[in-house]
CSV table of N, CA and C in Angstrom, one decimal:
chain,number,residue,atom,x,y,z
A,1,UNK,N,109.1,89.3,131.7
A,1,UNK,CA,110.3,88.7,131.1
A,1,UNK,C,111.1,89.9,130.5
A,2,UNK,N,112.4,90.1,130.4
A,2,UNK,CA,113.2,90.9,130.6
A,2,UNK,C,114.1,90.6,128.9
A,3,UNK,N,113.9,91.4,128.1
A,3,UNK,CA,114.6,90.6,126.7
A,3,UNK,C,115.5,91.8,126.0
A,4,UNK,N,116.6,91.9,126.2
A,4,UNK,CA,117.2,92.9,125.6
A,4,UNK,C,117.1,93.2,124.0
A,5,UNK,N,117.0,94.3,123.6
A,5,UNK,CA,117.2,94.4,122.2
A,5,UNK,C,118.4,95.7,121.6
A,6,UNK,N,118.6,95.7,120.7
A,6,UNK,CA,119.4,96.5,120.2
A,6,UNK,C,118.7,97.9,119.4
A,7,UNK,N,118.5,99.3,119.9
A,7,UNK,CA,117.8,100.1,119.0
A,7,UNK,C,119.0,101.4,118.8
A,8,UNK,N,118.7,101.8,118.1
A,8,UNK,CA,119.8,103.0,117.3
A,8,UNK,C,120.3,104.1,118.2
A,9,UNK,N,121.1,104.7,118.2
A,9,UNK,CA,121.5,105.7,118.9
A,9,UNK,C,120.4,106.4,119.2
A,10,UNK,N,119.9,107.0,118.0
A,10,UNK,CA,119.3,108.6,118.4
A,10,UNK,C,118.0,108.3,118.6
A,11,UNK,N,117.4,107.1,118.9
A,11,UNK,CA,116.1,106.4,119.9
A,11,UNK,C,116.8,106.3,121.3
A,12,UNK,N,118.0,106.0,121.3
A,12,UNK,CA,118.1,105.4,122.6
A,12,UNK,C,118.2,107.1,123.4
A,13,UNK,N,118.9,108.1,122.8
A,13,UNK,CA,118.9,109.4,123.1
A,13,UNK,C,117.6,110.2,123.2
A,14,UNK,N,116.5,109.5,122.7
A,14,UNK,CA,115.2,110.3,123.0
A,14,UNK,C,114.6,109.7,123.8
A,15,UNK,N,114.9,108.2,124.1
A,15,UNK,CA,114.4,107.5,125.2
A,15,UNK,C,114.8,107.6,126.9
A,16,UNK,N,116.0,108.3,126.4
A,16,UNK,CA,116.7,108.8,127.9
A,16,UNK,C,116.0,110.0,128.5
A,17,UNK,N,116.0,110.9,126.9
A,17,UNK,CA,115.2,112.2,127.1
A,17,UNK,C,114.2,112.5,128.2
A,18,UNK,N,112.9,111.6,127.1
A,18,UNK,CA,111.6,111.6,127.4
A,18,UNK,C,111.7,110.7,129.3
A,19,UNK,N,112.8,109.6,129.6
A,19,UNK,CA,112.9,109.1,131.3
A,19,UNK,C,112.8,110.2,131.9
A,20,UNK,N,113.6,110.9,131.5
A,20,UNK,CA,114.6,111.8,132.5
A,20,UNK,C,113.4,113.1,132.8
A,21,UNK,N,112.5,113.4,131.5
A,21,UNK,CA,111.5,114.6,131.8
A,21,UNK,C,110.6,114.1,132.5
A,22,UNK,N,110.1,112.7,132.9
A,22,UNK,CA,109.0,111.8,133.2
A,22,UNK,C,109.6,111.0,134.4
A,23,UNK,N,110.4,111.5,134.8
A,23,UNK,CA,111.8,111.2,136.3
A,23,UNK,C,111.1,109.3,136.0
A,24,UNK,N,110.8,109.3,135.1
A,24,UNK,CA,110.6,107.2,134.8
A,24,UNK,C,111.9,106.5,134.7
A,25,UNK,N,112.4,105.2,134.6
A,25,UNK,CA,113.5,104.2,133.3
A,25,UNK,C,112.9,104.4,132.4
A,26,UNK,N,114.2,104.0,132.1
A,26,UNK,CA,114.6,104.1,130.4
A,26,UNK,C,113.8,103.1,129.7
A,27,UNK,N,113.1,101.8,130.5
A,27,UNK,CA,113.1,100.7,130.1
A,27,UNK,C,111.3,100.6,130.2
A,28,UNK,N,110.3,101.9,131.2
A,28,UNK,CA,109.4,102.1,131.2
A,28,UNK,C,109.0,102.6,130.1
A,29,UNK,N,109.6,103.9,129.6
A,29,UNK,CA,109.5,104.6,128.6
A,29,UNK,C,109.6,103.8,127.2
A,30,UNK,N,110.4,102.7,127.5
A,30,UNK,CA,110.4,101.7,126.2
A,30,UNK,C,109.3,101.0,125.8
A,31,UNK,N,108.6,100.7,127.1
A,31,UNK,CA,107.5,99.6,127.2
A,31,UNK,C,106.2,100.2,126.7
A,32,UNK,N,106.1,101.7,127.5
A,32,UNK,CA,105.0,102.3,127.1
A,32,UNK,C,105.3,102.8,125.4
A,33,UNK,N,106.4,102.9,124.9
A,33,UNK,CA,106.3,103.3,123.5
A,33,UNK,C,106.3,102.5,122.8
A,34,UNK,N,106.4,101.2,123.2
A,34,UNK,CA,106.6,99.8,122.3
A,34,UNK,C,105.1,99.0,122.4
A,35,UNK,N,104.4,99.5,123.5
A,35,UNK,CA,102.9,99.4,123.1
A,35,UNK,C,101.8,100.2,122.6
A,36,UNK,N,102.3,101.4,122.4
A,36,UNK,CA,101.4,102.3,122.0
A,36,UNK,C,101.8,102.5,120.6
A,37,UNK,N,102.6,102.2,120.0
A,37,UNK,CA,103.3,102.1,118.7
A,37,UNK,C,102.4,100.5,118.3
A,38,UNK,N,102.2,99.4,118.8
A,38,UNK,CA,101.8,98.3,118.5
A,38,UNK,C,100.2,98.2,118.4
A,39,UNK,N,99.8,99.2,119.5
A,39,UNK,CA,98.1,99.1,119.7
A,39,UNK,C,97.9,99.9,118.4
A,40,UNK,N,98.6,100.7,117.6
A,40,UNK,CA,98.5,102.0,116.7
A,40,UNK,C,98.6,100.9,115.4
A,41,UNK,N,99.4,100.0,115.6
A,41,UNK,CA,99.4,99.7,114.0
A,41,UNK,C,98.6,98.5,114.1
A,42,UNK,N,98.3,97.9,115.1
A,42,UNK,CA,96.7,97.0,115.2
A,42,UNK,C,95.6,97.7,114.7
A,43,UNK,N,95.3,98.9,115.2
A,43,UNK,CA,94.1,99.6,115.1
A,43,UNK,C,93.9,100.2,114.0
A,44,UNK,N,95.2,100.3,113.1
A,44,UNK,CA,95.2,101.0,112.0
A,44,UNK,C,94.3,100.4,110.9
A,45,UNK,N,93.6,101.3,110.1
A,45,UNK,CA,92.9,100.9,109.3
A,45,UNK,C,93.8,100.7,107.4
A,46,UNK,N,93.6,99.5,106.8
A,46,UNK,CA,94.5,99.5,105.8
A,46,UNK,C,94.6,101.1,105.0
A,47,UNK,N,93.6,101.8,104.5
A,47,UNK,CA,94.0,102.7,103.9
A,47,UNK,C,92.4,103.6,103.4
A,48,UNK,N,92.3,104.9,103.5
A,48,UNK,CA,91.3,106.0,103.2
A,48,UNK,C,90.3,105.3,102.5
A,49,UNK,N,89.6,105.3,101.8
A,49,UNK,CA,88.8,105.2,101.0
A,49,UNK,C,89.0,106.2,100.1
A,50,UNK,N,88.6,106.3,98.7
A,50,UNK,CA,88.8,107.6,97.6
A,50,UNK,C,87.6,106.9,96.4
A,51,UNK,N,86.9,107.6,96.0
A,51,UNK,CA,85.9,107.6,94.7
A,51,UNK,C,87.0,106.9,93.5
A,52,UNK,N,86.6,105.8,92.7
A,52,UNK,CA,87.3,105.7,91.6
A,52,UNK,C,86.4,105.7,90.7
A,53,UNK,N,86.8,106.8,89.4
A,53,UNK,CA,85.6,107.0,88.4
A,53,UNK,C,86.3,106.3,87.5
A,54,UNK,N,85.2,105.4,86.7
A,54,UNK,CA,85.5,104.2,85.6
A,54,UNK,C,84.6,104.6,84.5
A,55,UNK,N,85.1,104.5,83.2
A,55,UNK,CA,84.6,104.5,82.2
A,55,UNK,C,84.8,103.2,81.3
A,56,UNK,N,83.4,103.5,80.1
A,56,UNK,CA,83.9,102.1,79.2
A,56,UNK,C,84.8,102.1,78.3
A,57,UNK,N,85.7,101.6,78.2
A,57,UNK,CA,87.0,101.8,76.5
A,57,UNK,C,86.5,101.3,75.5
A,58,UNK,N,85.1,100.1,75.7
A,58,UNK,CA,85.3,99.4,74.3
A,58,UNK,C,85.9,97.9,74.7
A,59,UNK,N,85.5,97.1,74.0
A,59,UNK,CA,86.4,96.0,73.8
A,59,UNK,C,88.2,96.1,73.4
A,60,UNK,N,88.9,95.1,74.4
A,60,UNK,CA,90.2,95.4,74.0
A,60,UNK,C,90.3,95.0,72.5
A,61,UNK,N,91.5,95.3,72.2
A,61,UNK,CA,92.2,95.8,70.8
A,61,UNK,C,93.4,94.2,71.0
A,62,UNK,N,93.4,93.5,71.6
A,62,UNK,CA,93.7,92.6,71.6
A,62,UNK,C,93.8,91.3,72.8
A,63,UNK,N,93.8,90.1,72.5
A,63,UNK,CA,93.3,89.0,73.2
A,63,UNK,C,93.7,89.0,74.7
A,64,UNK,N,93.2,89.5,75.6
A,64,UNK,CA,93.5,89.8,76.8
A,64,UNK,C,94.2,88.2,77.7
A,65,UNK,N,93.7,87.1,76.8
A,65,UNK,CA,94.0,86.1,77.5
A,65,UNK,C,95.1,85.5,76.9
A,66,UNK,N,96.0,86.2,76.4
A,66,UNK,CA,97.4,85.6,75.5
A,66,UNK,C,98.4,86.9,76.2
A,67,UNK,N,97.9,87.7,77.0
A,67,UNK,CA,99.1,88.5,78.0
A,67,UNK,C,99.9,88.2,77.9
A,68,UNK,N,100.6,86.9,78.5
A,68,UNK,CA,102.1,86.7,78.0
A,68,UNK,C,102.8,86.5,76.9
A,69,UNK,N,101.7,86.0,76.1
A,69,UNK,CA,102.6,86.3,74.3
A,69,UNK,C,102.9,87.4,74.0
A,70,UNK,N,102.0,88.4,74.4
A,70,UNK,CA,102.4,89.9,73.6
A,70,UNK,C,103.0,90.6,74.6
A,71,UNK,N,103.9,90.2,76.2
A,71,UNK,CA,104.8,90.6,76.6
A,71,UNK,C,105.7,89.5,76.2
A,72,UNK,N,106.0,88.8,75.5
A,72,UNK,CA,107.0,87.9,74.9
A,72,UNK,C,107.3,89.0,73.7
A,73,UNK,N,106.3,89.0,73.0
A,73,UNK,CA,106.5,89.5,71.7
A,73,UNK,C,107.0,91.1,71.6
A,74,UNK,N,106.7,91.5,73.0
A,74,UNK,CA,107.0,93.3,72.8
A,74,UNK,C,108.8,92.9,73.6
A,75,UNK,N,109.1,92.2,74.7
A,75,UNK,CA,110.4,92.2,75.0
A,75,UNK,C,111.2,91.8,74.1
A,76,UNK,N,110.8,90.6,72.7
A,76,UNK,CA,111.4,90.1,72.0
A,76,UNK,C,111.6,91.5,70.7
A,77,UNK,N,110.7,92.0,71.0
A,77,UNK,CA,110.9,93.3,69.4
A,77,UNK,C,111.8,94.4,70.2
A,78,UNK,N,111.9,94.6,71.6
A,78,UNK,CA,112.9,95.3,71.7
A,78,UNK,C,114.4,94.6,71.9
A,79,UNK,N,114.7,93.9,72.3
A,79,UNK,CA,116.1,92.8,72.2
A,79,UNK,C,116.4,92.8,70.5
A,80,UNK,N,115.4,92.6,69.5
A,80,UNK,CA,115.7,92.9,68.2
A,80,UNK,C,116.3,94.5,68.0
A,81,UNK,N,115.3,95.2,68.4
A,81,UNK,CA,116.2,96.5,68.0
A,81,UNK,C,117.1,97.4,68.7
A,82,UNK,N,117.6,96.4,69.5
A,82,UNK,CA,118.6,96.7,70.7
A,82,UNK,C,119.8,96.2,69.6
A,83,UNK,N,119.6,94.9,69.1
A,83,UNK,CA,120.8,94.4,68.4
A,83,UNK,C,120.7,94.9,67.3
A,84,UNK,N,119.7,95.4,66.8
A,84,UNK,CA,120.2,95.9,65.2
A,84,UNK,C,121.0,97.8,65.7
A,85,UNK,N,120.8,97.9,66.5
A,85,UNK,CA,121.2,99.4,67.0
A,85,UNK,C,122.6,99.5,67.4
A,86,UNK,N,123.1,98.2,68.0
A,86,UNK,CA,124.6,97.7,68.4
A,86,UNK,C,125.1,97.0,66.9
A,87,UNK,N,124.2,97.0,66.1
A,87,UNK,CA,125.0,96.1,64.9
A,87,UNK,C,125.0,97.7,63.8
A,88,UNK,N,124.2,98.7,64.1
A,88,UNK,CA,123.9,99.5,63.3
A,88,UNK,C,123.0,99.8,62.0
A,89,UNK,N,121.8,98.7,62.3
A,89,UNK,CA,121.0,98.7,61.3
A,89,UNK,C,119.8,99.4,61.7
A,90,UNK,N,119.3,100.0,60.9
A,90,UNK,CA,118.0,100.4,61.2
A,90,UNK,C,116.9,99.8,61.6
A,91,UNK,N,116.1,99.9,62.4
A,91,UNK,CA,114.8,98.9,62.6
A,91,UNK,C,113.7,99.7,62.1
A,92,UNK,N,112.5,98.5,61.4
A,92,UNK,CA,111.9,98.9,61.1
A,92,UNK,C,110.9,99.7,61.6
């Protein structure tokens, strides 16, 4: 099946390139890079593996299960001294 697509100039200029040195079409040279580009990101593996070294901190320093209150409470303490800064007061 024959499906036209639209690709950018300076692909279609390397795709001409690479026919023209390989006396192939334009449209062979598309096929063979449009599956070897496809078998490559099939086969690809998600990503390296790396050592992660972990240490203990201790128990948190606050209630890990109230996260959103104390990103409430830290966006809300800066909007406060955003406005006392536009009003010209000092924050504490």
């Amino acid at each position: 099946m024959d499906t036209p697509i639209s690709i950018h100039a300076d692909l279609q200029s390397e795709f001409e390139r690479l026919a023209a040195q390989r006396g192939e079409a334009v449209d062979a040279v598309v096929d063979v890079a449009l599956r070897a580009g496809l078998r490559a990101i099939r086969d690809e593996s998600p990503c390296d593996s790396f050592p992660v070294r972990s240490f203990n901190m201790g128990e948190p320093l606050c209630d890990v299960t109230k996260a959103n209150q104390l990103a409430d409470h830290l966006a809300l303490s800066d909007e406060v001294a955003l406005i006392q800064r536009l009003d010209g007061v000092e924050a504490d």
